mmCIF file of C-alpha atoms in Angstrom:
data_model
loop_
_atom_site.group_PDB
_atom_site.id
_atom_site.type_symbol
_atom_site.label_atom_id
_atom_site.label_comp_id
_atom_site.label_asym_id
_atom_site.label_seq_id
_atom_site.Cartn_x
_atom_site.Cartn_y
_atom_site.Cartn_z
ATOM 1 C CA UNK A 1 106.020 70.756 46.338
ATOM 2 C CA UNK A 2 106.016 74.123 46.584
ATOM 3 C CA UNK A 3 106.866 75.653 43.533
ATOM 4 C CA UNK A 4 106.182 72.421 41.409
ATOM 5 C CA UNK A 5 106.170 73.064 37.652
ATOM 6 C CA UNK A 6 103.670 70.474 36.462
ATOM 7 C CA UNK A 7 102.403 71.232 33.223
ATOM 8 C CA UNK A 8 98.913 69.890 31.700
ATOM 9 C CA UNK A 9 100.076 66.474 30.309
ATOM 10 C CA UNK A 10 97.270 66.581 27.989
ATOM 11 C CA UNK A 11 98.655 69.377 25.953
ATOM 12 C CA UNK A 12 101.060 67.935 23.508
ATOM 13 C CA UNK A 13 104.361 69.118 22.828
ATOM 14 C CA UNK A 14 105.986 70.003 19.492
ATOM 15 C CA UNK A 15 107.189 65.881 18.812
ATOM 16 C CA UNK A 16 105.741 63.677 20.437
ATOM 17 C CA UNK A 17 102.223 62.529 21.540
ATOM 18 C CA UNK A 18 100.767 63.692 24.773
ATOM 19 C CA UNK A 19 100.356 60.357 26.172
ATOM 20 C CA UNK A 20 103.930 60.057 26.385
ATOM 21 C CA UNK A 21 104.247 62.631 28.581
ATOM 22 C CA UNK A 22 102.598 60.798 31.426
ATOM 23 C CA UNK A 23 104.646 58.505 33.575
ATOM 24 C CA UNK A 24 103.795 55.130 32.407
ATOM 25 C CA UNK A 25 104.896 57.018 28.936
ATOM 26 C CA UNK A 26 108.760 57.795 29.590
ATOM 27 C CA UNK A 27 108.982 55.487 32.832
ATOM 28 C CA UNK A 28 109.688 52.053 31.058
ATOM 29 C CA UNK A 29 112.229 53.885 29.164
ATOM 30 C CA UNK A 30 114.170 55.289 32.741
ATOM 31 C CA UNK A 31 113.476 53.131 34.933
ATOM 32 C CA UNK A 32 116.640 53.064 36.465
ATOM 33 C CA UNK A 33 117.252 56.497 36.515
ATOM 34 C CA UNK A 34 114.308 57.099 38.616
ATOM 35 C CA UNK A 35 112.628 56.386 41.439
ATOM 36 C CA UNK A 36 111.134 52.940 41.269
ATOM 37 C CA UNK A 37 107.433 53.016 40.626
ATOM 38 C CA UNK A 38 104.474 50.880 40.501
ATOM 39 C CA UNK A 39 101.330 51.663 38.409
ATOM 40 C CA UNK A 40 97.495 50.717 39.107
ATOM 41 C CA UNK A 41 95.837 51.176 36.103
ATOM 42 C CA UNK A 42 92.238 52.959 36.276
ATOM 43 C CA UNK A 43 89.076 51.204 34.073
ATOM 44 C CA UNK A 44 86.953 53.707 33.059
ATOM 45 C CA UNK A 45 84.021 52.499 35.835
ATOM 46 C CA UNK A 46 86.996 53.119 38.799
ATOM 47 C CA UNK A 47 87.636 56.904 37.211
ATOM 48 C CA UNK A 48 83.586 57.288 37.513
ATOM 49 C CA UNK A 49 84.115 55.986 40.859
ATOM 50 C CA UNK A 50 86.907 58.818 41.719
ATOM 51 C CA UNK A 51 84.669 61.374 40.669
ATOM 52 C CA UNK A 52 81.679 60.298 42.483
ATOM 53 C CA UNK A 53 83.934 60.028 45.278
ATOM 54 C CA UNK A 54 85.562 64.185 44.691
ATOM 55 C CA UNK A 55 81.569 65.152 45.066
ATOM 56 C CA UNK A 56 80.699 63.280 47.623
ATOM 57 C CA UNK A 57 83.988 64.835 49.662
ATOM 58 C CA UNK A 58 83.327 68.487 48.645
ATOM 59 C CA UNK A 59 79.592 67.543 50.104
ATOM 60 C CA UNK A 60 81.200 66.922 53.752
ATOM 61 C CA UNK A 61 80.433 63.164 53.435
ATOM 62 C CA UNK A 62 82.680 60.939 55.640
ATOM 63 C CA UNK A 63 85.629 59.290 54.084
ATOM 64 C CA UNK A 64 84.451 56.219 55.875
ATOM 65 C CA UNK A 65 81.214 56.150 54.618
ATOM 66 C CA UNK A 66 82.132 57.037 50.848
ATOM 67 C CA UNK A 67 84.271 53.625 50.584
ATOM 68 C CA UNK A 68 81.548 51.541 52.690
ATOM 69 C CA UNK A 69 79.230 51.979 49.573
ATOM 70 C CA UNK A 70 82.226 51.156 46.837
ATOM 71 C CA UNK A 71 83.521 48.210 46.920
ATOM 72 C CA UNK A 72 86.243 48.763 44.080
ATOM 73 C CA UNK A 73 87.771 51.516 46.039
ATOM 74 C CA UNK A 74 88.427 49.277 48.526
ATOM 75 C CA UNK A 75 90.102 47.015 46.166
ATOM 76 C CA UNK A 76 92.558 50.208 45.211
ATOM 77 C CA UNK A 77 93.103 51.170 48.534
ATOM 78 C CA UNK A 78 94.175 47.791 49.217
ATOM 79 C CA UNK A 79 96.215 47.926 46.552
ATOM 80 C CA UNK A 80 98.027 50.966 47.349
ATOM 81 C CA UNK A 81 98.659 49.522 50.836
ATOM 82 C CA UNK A 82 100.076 46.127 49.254
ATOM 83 C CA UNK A 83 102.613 48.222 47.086
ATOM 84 C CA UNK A 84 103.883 50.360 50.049
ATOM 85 C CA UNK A 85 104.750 47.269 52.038
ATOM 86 C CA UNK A 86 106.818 46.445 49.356
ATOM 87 C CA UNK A 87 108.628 49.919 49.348
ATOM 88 C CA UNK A 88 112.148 50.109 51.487
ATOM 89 C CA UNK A 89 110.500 52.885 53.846
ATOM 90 C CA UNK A 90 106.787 51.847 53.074
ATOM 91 C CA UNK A 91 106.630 55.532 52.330
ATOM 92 C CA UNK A 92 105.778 56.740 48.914
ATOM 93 C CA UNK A 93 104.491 60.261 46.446
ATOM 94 C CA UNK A 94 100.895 59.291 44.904
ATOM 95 C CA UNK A 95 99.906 60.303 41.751
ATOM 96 C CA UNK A 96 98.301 59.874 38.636
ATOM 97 C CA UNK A 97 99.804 59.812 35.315
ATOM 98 C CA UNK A 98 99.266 63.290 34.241
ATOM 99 C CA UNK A 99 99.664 65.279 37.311
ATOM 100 C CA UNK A 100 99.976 65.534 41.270
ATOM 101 C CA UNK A 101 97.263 66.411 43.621
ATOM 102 C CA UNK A 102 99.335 69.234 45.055
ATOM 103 C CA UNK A 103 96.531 71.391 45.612
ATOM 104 C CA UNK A 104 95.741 69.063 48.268
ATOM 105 C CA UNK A 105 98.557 70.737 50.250
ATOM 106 C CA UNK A 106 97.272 73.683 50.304
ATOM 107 C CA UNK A 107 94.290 72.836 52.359
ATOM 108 C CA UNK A 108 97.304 71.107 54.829
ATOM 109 C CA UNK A 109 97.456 74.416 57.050
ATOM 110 C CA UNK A 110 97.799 72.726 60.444
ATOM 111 C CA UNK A 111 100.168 70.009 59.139
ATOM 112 C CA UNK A 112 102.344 72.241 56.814
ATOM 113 C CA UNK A 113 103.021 74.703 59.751
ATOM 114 C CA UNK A 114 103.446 71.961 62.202
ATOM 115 C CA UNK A 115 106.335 70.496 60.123
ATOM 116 C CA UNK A 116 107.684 74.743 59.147
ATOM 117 C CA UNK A 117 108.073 74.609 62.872
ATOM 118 C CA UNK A 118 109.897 72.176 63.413
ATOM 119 C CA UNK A 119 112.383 72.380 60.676
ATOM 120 C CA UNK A 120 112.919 76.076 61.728
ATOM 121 C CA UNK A 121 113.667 74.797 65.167
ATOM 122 C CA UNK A 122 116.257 72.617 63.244
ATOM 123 C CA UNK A 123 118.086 75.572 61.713
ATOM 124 C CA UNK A 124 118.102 77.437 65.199
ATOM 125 C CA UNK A 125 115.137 79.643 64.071
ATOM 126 C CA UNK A 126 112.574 80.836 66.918
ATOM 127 C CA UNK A 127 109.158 80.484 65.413
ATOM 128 C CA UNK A 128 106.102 82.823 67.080
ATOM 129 C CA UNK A 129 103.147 80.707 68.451
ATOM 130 C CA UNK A 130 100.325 80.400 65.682
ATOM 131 C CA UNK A 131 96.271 80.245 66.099
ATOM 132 C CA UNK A 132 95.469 78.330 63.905
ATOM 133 C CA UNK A 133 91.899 78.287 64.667
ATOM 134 C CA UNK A 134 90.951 82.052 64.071
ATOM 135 C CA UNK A 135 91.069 81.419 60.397
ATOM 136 C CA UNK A 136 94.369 80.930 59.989
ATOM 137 C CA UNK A 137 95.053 84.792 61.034
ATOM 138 C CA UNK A 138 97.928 85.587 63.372
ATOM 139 C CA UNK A 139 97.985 88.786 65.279
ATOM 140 C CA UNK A 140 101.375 89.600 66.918
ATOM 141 C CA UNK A 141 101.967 92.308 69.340
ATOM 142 C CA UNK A 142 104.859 95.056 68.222
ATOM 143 C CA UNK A 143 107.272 93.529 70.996
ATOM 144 C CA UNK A 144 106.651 89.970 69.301
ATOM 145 C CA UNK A 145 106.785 90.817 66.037
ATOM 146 C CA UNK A 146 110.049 92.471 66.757
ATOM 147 C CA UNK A 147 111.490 89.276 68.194
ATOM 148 C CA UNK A 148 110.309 86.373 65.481
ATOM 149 C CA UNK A 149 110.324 88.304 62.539
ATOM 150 C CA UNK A 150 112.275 87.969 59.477
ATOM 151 C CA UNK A 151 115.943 88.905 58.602
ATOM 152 C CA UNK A 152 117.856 89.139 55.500
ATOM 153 C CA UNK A 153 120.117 87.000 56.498
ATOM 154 C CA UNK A 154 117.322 84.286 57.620
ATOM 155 C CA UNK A 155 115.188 84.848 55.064
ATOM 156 C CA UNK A 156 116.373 82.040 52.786
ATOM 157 C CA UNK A 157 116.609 79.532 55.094
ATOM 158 C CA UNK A 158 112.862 79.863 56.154
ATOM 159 C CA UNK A 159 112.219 79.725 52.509
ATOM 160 C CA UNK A 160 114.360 76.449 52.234
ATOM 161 C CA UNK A 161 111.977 75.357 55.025
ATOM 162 C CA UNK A 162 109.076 76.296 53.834
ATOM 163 C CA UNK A 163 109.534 74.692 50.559
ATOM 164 C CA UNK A 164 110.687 71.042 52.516
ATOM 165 C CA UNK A 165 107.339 71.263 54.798
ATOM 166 C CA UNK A 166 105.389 71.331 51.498
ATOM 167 C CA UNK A 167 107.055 68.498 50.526
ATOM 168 C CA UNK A 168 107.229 65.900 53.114
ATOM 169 C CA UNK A 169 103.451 66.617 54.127
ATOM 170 C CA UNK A 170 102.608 65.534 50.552
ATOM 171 C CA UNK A 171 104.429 62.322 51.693
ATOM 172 C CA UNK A 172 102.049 59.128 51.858
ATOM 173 C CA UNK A 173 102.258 56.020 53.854
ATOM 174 C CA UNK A 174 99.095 54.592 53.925
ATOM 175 C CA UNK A 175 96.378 53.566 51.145
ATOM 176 C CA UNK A 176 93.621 55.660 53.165
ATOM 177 C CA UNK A 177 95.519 58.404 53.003
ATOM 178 C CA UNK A 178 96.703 58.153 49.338
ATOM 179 C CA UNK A 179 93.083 57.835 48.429
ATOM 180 C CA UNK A 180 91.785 60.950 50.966
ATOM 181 C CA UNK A 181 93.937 63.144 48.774
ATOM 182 C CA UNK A 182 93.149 62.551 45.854
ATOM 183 C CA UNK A 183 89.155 62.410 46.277
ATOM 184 C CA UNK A 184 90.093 65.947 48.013
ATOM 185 C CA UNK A 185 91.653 67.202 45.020
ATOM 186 C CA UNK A 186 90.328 69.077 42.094
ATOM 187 C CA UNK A 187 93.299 68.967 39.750
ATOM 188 C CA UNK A 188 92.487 65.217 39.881
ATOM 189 C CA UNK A 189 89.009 65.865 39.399
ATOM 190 C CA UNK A 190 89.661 67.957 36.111
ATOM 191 C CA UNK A 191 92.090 65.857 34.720
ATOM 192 C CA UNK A 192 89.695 62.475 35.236
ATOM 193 C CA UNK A 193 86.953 64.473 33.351
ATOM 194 C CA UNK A 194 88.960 65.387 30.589
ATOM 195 C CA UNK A 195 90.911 62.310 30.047
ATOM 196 C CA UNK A 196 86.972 60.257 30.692
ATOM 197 C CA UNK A 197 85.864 62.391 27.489
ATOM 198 C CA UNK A 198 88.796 60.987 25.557
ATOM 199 C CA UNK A 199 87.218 57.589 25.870
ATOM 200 C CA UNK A 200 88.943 56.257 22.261
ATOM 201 C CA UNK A 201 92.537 56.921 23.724
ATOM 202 C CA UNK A 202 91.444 56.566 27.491
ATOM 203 C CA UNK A 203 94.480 55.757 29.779
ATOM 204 C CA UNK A 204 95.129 56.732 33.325
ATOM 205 C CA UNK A 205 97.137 55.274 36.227
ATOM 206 C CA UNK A 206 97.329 55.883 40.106
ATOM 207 C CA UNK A 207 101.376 56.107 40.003
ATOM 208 C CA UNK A 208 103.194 54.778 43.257
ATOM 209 C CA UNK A 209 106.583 56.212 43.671
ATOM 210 C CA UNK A 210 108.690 55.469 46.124
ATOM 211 C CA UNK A 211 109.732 58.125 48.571
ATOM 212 C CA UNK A 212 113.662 59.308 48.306
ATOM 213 C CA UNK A 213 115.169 61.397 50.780
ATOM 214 C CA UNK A 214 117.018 64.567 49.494
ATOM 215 C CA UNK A 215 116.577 68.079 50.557
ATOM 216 C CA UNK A 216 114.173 69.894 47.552
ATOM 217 C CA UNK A 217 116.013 72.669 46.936
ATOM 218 C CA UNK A 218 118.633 70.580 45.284
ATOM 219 C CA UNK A 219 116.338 69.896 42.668
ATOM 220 C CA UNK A 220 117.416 71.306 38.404
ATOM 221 C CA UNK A 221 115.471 71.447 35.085
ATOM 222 C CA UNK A 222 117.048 70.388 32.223
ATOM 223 C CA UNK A 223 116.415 71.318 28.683
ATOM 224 C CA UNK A 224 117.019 69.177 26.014
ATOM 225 C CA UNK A 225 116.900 70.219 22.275
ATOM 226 C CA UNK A 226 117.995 68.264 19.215
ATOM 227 C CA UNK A 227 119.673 65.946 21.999
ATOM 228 C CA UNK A 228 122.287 68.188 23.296
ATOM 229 C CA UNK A 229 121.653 70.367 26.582
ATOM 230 C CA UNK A 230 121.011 73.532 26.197
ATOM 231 C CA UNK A 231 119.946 75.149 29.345
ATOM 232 C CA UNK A 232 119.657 74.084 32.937
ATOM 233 C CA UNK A 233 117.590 76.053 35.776
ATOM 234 C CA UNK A 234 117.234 76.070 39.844
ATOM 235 C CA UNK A 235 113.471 75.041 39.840
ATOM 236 C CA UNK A 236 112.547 77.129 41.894
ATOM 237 C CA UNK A 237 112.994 80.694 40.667
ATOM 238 C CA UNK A 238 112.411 82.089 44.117
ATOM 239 C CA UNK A 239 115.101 80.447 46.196
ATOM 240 C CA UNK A 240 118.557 81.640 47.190
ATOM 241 C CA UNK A 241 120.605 78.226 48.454
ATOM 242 C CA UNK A 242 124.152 79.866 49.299
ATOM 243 C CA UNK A 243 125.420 76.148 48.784
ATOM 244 C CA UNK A 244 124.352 76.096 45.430
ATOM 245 C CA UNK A 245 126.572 79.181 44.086
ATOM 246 C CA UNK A 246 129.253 78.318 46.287
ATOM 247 C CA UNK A 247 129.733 74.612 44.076
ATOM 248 C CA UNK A 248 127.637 76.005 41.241
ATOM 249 C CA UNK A 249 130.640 74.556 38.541
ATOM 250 C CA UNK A 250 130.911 70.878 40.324
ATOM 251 C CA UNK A 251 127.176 71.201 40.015
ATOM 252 C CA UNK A 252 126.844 71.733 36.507
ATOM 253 C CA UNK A 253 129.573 69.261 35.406
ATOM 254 C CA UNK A 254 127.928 66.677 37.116
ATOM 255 C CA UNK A 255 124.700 67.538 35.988
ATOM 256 C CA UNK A 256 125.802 67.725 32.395
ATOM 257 C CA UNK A 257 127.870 64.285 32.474
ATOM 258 C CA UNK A 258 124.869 62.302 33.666
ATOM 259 C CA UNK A 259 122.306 64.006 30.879
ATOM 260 C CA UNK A 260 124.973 63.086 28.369
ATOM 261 C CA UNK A 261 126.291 59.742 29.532
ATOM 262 C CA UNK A 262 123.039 58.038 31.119
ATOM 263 C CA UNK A 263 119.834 59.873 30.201
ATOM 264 C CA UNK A 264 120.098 61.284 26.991
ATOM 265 C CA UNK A 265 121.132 57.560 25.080
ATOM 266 C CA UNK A 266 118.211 56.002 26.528
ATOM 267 C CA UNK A 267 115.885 58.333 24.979
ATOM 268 C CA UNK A 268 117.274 58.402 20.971
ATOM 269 C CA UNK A 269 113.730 59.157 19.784
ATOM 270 C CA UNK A 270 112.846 61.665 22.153
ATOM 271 C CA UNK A 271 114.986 64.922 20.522
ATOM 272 C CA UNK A 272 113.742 67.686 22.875
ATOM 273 C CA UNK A 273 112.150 67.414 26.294
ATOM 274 C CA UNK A 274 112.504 69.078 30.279
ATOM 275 C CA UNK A 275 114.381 66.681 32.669
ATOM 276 C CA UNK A 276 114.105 67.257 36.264
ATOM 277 C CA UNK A 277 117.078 65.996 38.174
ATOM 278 C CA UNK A 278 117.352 65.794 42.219
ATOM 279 C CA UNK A 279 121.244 66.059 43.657
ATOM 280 C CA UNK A 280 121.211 63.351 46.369
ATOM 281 C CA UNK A 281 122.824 63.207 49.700
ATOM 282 C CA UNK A 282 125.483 61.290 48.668
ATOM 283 C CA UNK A 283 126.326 63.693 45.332
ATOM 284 C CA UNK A 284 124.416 61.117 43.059
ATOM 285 C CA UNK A 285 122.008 62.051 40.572
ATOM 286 C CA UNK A 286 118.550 60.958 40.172
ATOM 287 C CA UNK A 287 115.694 61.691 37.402
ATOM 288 C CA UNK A 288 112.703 62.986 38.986
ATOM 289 C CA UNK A 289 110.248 63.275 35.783
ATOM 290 C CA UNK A 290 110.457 64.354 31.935
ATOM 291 C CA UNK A 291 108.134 66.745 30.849
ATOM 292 C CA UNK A 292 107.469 68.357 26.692
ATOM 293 C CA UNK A 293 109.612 70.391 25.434
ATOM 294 C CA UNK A 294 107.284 73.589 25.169
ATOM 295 C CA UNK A 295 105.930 76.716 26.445
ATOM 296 C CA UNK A 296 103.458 75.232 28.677
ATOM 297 C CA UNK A 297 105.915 73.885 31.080
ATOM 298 C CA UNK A 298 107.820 76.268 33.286
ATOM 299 C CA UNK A 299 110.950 77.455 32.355
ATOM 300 C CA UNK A 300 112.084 78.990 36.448
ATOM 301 C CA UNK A 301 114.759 81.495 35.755
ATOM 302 C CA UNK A 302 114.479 81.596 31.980
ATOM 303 C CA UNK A 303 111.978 83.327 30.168
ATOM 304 C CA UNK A 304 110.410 81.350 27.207
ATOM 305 C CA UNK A 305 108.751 84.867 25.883
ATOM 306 C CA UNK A 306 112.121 86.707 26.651
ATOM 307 C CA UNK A 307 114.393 86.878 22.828
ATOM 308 C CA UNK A 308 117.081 85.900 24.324
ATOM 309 C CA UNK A 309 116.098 83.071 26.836
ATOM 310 C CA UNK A 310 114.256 81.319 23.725
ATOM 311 C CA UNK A 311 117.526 81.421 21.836
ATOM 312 C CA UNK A 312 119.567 79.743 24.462
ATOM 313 C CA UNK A 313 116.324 76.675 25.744
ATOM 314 C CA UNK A 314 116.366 76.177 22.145
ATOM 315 C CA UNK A 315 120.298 75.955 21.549
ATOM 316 C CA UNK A 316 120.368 78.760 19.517
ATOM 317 C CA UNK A 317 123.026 80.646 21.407
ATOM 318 C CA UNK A 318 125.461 78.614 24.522
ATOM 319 C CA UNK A 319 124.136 76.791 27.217
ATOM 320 C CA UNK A 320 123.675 78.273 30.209
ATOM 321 C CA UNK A 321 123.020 77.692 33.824
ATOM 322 C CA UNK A 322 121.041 79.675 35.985
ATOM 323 C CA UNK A 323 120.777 80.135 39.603
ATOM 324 C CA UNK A 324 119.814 83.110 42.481
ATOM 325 C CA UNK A 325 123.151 84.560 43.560
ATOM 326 C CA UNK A 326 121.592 86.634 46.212
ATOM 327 C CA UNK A 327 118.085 86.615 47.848
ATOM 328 C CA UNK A 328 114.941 88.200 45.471
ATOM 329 C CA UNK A 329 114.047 91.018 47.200
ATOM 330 C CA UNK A 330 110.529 90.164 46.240
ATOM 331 C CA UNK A 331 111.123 86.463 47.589
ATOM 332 C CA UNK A 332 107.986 86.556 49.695
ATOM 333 C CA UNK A 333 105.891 87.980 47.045
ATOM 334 C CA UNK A 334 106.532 85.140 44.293
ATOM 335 C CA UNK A 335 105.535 82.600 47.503
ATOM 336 C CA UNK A 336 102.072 83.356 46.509
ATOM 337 C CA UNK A 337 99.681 81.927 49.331
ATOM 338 C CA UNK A 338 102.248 79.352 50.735
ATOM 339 C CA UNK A 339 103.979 83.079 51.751
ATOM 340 C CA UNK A 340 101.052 83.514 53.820
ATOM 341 C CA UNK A 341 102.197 80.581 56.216
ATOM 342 C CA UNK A 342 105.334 81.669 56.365
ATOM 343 C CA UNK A 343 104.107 84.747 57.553
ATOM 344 C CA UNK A 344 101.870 83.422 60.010
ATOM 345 C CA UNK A 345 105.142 82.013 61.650
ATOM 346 C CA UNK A 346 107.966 84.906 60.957
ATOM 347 C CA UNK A 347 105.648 88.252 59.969
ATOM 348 C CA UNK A 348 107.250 90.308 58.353
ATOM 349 C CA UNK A 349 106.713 94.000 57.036
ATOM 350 C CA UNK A 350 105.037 94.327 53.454
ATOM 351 C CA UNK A 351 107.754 94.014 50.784
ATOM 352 C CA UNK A 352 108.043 96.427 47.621
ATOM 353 C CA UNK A 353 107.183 94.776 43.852
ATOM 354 C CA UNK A 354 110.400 95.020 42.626
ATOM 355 C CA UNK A 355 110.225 94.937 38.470
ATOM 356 C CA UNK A 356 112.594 92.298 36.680
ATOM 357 C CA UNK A 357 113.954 91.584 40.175
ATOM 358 C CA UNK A 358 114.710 87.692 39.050
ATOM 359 C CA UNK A 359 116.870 88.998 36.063
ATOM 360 C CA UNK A 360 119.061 91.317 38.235
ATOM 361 C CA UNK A 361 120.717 88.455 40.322
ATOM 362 C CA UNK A 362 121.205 85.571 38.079
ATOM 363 C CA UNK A 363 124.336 83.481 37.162
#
């Protein structure tokens, strides 16, 4: 997901041991308030196996080839395939434990701005025509540029779009590809080596979670201290969703009553912690993931280093809920490179750094 605030699992927080922090840590203790999930736990051999498998990838050698000579990768992939059958859509987000191989994505040009495109289409949004084979550069002429490019008014709901290609293309439905992207990935590759060095308190799971359909941007983090909520932010600190502020109260009160009534009892040893919740289609609510309670895991529109923003994650002054009111003017600038592919669709002219921009149009 665009955006996605993973934090390094591995890094404890202030209560609680690091290991909880990974899935099969809080899962057993949610389960319902989740998605369902299945978990194939890793031996140390099959995480050598992974990493054999990330060289072998970044050397060019075929996929095909790189499972012909290991046979226990076989035995995950089928695995992985044997879980998704089971799975209402046979669809699913792959995993491990600790973290997501979102950086995957990123390599995903063709694919990502394949789906922008046709979700633009969707929202009635022409889209100019892209090479992607001249290194993912786009050169428009003035006439063209003056017909696709960006709008105020627009500029949101490319963002919006943007933010859902990232997502479903991160969407798995088949064991090959579940395995292609993680062997592809180096945040996988990282976080194998460091947890294979912690051989005494070694755990690690490829975690199967069954896809959900809702749109991302209705997606909250929820702070948690001394079990009462004390703060709860848009995720993503860069987009405006004008149905957001327009039921910004029913959203909050609903948000609120399922922390207090369903999550926070099932966790009475776990006094501080970030809960991500997803607003479903039909108004339900749904836990995503927990993640510690610290500085290491994004705060969005708060400021953990910012006086006042610590007082009120840490429920030292009144809760609050944030949200964008109004479009960042810097909102292609805090895209980072997934701005880029937005640009290669709707270019637009070079926007001003804007300082403290996010703090000017909260609510």
């Amino acid at each position: 997901m665009i955006g996605t605030m993973e934090v390094d699992l591995d890094e404890k927080s202030s209560n609680f041991p690091g290991e909880y922090w990974d899935v099969d840590g809080w899962y057993p203790a949610i389960s319902d308030l989740t998605f369902p999930t299945e978990f194939i736990s890793l031996s140390m051999r099959e995480v050598d196996d992974f990493l054999q498998a990330h060289k072998q990838t970044k050397d060019k050698q075929p996929y095909e080839d790189i499972l012909a000579h290991n046979p226990r990768l076989i035995v995950i992939r089928d695995r992985i395939e044997e879980i998704l059958e089971t799975l209402p859509t046979k669809e699913a987000f792959v995993r491990l434990s600790t973290l997501s191989p979102k950086d995957t994505t990123r390599g995903m040009i063709r694919q990502m701005v394949s789906c922008l495109e046709g979700l633009l289409h969707g929202r009635g949004l022409k889209t100019a025509p892209v090479d992607l084979d001249a290194e993912t550069s786009h050169q428009l002429t003035k006439k063209e540029m003056r017909e696709v490019q960006s709008t105020p008014s627009s500029l949101p709901i490319e963002v919006a779009c943007l933010n859902k290609a990232c997502v479903l293309v991160s969407k798995i439905t088949s064991g090959d590809a579940a395995l292609q992207m993680m062997f592809a990935s180096d945040r996988v590759q990282k976080t194998l080596e460091h947890r294979r060095e912690q051989e005494k308190k070694f755990r690690m799971s490829i975690v199967i979670r069954s896809w959900k359909v809702f749109e991302p941007e209705m997606e909250f983090r929820c702070f948690v201290k001394n079990g009462s909520v004390t703060a709860i932010t848009h995720y993503y600190e860069f987009l405006y969703v004008e149905e957001i502020v327009q039921q910004k109260s029913q959203l909050e009160s609903v948000m609120l009553a399922y922390l207090n009534e369903k999550v926070i009892p099932k966790l009475p040893d776990l006094s501080e912690y970030a809960c991500d919740l997803a607003i479903l289609p039909d108004s339900s609510v749904m836990v995503i993931e927990l993640n510690p309670f610290a500085e290491n895991t994004s705060s969005a529109l708060f400021d953990w280093k910012d006086e006042k923003d610590a007082q009120i994650l840490n429920g030292e002054s009144d809760f609050e809920f944030r949200i964008l009111t109004e479009p960042p003017p810097d909102g292609r600038a805090r895209l980072g490179m997934f701005g880029v592919m937005l640009q290669m669709l709707r270019p637009l002219p070079d926007e001003p750094q804007i300082e403290d921009s996010r703090r000017c149009n909260l609510m």
